[in-house]
Amino acid sequence: GQVFYLDLEPTSQLVHQINEVKGLSARRFGAGLHLYIDKDDTVARFIEPLGALHVDVGNLIPAQPSLEDRFIQLMEVQP
């Protein structure tokens, strides 16, 4: 998948709301969030749902996935 860093306060409510968006998941990462999307998906598909949550996709920074990111993505794979 793809990982993006979002420099935004990672409130529990925001993480929960982002995780409700199909095809998108979020986890706290330091003072911000890591957003995960499928490797074949595009950020553009999430502009509207993230905008509704007051998240500016212009602030998304592609991130190099860490071992922890890969572990999280593997744990979220549905059988």
PDB file of C-alpha atoms in Angstrom:
ATOM      1  CA  GLY A   1       0.000   0.000   0.000  1.00  0.00           C
ATOM      2  CA  GLN A   2       0.856   3.678   0.139  1.00  0.00           C
ATOM      3  CA  VAL A   3       1.588   5.697   3.258  1.00  0.00           C
ATOM      4  CA  PHE A   4       1.087   9.429   3.706  1.00  0.00           C
ATOM      5  CA  TYR A   5       1.963  11.607   6.685  1.00  0.00           C
ATOM      6  CA  LEU A   6      -0.562  14.209   7.754  1.00  0.00           C
ATOM      7  CA  ASP A   7       0.682  16.953  10.065  1.00  0.00           C
ATOM      8  CA  LEU A   8      -2.556  17.318  11.970  1.00  0.00           C
ATOM      9  CA  GLU A   9      -3.494  16.752  15.607  1.00  0.00           C
ATOM     10  CA  PRO A  10      -4.335  13.041  15.820  1.00  0.00           C
ATOM     11  CA  THR A  11      -7.513  13.177  17.880  1.00  0.00           C
ATOM     12  CA  SER A  12      -9.320   9.906  18.527  1.00  0.00           C
ATOM     13  CA  GLN A  13     -12.424  11.282  16.843  1.00  0.00           C
ATOM     14  CA  LEU A  14     -10.553  12.199  13.650  1.00  0.00           C
ATOM     15  CA  VAL A  15      -8.806   8.813  13.486  1.00  0.00           C
ATOM     16  CA  HIS A  16     -12.161   7.089  13.900  1.00  0.00           C
ATOM     17  CA  GLN A  17     -13.814   9.242  11.218  1.00  0.00           C
ATOM     18  CA  ILE A  18     -11.023   8.632   8.719  1.00  0.00           C
ATOM     19  CA  ASN A  19     -11.173   4.903   9.390  1.00  0.00           C
ATOM     20  CA  GLU A  20     -14.858   4.996   8.459  1.00  0.00           C
ATOM     21  CA  VAL A  21     -13.920   6.035   4.892  1.00  0.00           C
ATOM     22  CA  LYS A  22     -13.824   2.916   2.724  1.00  0.00           C
ATOM     23  CA  GLY A  23     -10.337   2.273   1.352  1.00  0.00           C
ATOM     24  CA  LEU A  24      -8.608   4.556   3.843  1.00  0.00           C
ATOM     25  CA  SER A  25      -7.171   3.946   7.281  1.00  0.00           C
ATOM     26  CA  ALA A  26      -5.362   6.163   9.749  1.00  0.00           C
ATOM     27  CA  ARG A  27      -3.100   5.599  12.716  1.00  0.00           C
ATOM     28  CA  ARG A  28      -1.416   8.006  15.077  1.00  0.00           C
ATOM     29  CA  PHE A  29       2.201   8.590  14.177  1.00  0.00           C
ATOM     30  CA  GLY A  30       4.091  10.919  16.477  1.00  0.00           C
ATOM     31  CA  ALA A  31       2.391  14.330  16.490  1.00  0.00           C
ATOM     32  CA  GLY A  32       0.439  13.536  13.321  1.00  0.00           C
ATOM     33  CA  LEU A  33      -1.182  10.715  11.412  1.00  0.00           C
ATOM     34  CA  HIS A  34      -0.185   8.114   8.909  1.00  0.00           C
ATOM     35  CA  LEU A  35      -2.853   7.464   6.294  1.00  0.00           C
ATOM     36  CA  TYR A  36      -2.822   4.186   4.426  1.00  0.00           C
ATOM     37  CA  ILE A  37      -4.354   3.545   1.020  1.00  0.00           C
ATOM     38  CA  ASP A  38      -4.179   0.608  -1.351  1.00  0.00           C
ATOM     39  CA  LYS A  39      -1.200   0.527  -3.723  1.00  0.00           C
ATOM     40  CA  ASP A  40      -3.536   0.749  -6.734  1.00  0.00           C
ATOM     41  CA  ASP A  41      -5.597   3.638  -5.348  1.00  0.00           C
ATOM     42  CA  THR A  42      -5.035   7.385  -5.618  1.00  0.00           C
ATOM     43  CA  VAL A  43      -5.216  10.178  -3.078  1.00  0.00           C
ATOM     44  CA  ALA A  44      -7.513  12.072  -5.444  1.00  0.00           C
ATOM     45  CA  ARG A  45     -10.311   9.608  -4.673  1.00  0.00           C
ATOM     46  CA  PHE A  46     -10.262  10.754  -1.046  1.00  0.00           C
ATOM     47  CA  ILE A  47     -10.324  14.527  -1.584  1.00  0.00           C
ATOM     48  CA  GLU A  48     -14.058  14.838  -1.000  1.00  0.00           C
ATOM     49  CA  PRO A  49     -14.432  12.532   2.035  1.00  0.00           C
ATOM     50  CA  LEU A  50     -11.357  14.019   3.716  1.00  0.00           C
ATOM     51  CA  GLY A  51     -12.527  17.546   2.910  1.00  0.00           C
ATOM     52  CA  ALA A  52     -15.799  16.758   4.680  1.00  0.00           C
ATOM     53  CA  LEU A  53     -13.670  16.008   7.751  1.00  0.00           C
ATOM     54  CA  HIS A  54     -11.813  19.346   7.343  1.00  0.00           C
ATOM     55  CA  VAL A  55      -8.614  17.599   6.251  1.00  0.00           C
ATOM     56  CA  ASP A  56      -6.672  19.398   3.525  1.00  0.00           C
ATOM     57  CA  VAL A  57      -5.204  16.717   1.239  1.00  0.00           C
ATOM     58  CA  GLY A  58      -2.661  19.313   0.144  1.00  0.00           C
ATOM     59  CA  ASN A  59      -1.022  18.668   3.514  1.00  0.00           C
ATOM     60  CA  LEU A  60      -0.510  14.960   2.788  1.00  0.00           C
ATOM     61  CA  ILE A  61       3.151  14.093   2.443  1.00  0.00           C
ATOM     62  CA  PRO A  62       4.157  10.751   0.904  1.00  0.00           C
ATOM     63  CA  ALA A  63       6.006   8.798   3.586  1.00  0.00           C
ATOM     64  CA  GLN A  64       8.488   5.983   3.364  1.00  0.00           C
ATOM     65  CA  PRO A  65       6.751   3.052   5.107  1.00  0.00           C
ATOM     66  CA  SER A  66       8.430   1.839   8.260  1.00  0.00           C
ATOM     67  CA  LEU A  67       8.413  -1.712   9.574  1.00  0.00           C
ATOM     68  CA  GLU A  68       5.595  -0.662  11.919  1.00  0.00           C
ATOM     69  CA  ASP A  69       3.560   0.653   8.956  1.00  0.00           C
ATOM     70  CA  ARG A  70       3.966  -2.635   7.097  1.00  0.00           C
ATOM     71  CA  PHE A  71       2.956  -4.595  10.181  1.00  0.00           C
ATOM     72  CA  ILE A  72      -0.191  -2.490  10.603  1.00  0.00           C
ATOM     73  CA  GLN A  73      -1.116  -2.958   6.948  1.00  0.00           C
ATOM     74  CA  LEU A  74      -0.599  -6.721   7.154  1.00  0.00           C
ATOM     75  CA  MET A  75      -2.764  -6.930  10.281  1.00  0.00           C
ATOM     76  CA  GLU A  76      -5.596  -5.102   8.488  1.00  0.00           C
ATOM     77  CA  VAL A  77      -5.706  -7.507   5.528  1.00  0.00           C
ATOM     78  CA  GLN A  78      -9.043  -9.278   5.438  1.00  0.00           C
ATOM     79  CA  PRO A  79      -9.065 -13.047   4.680  1.00  0.00           C
TER      80      PRO A  79
END
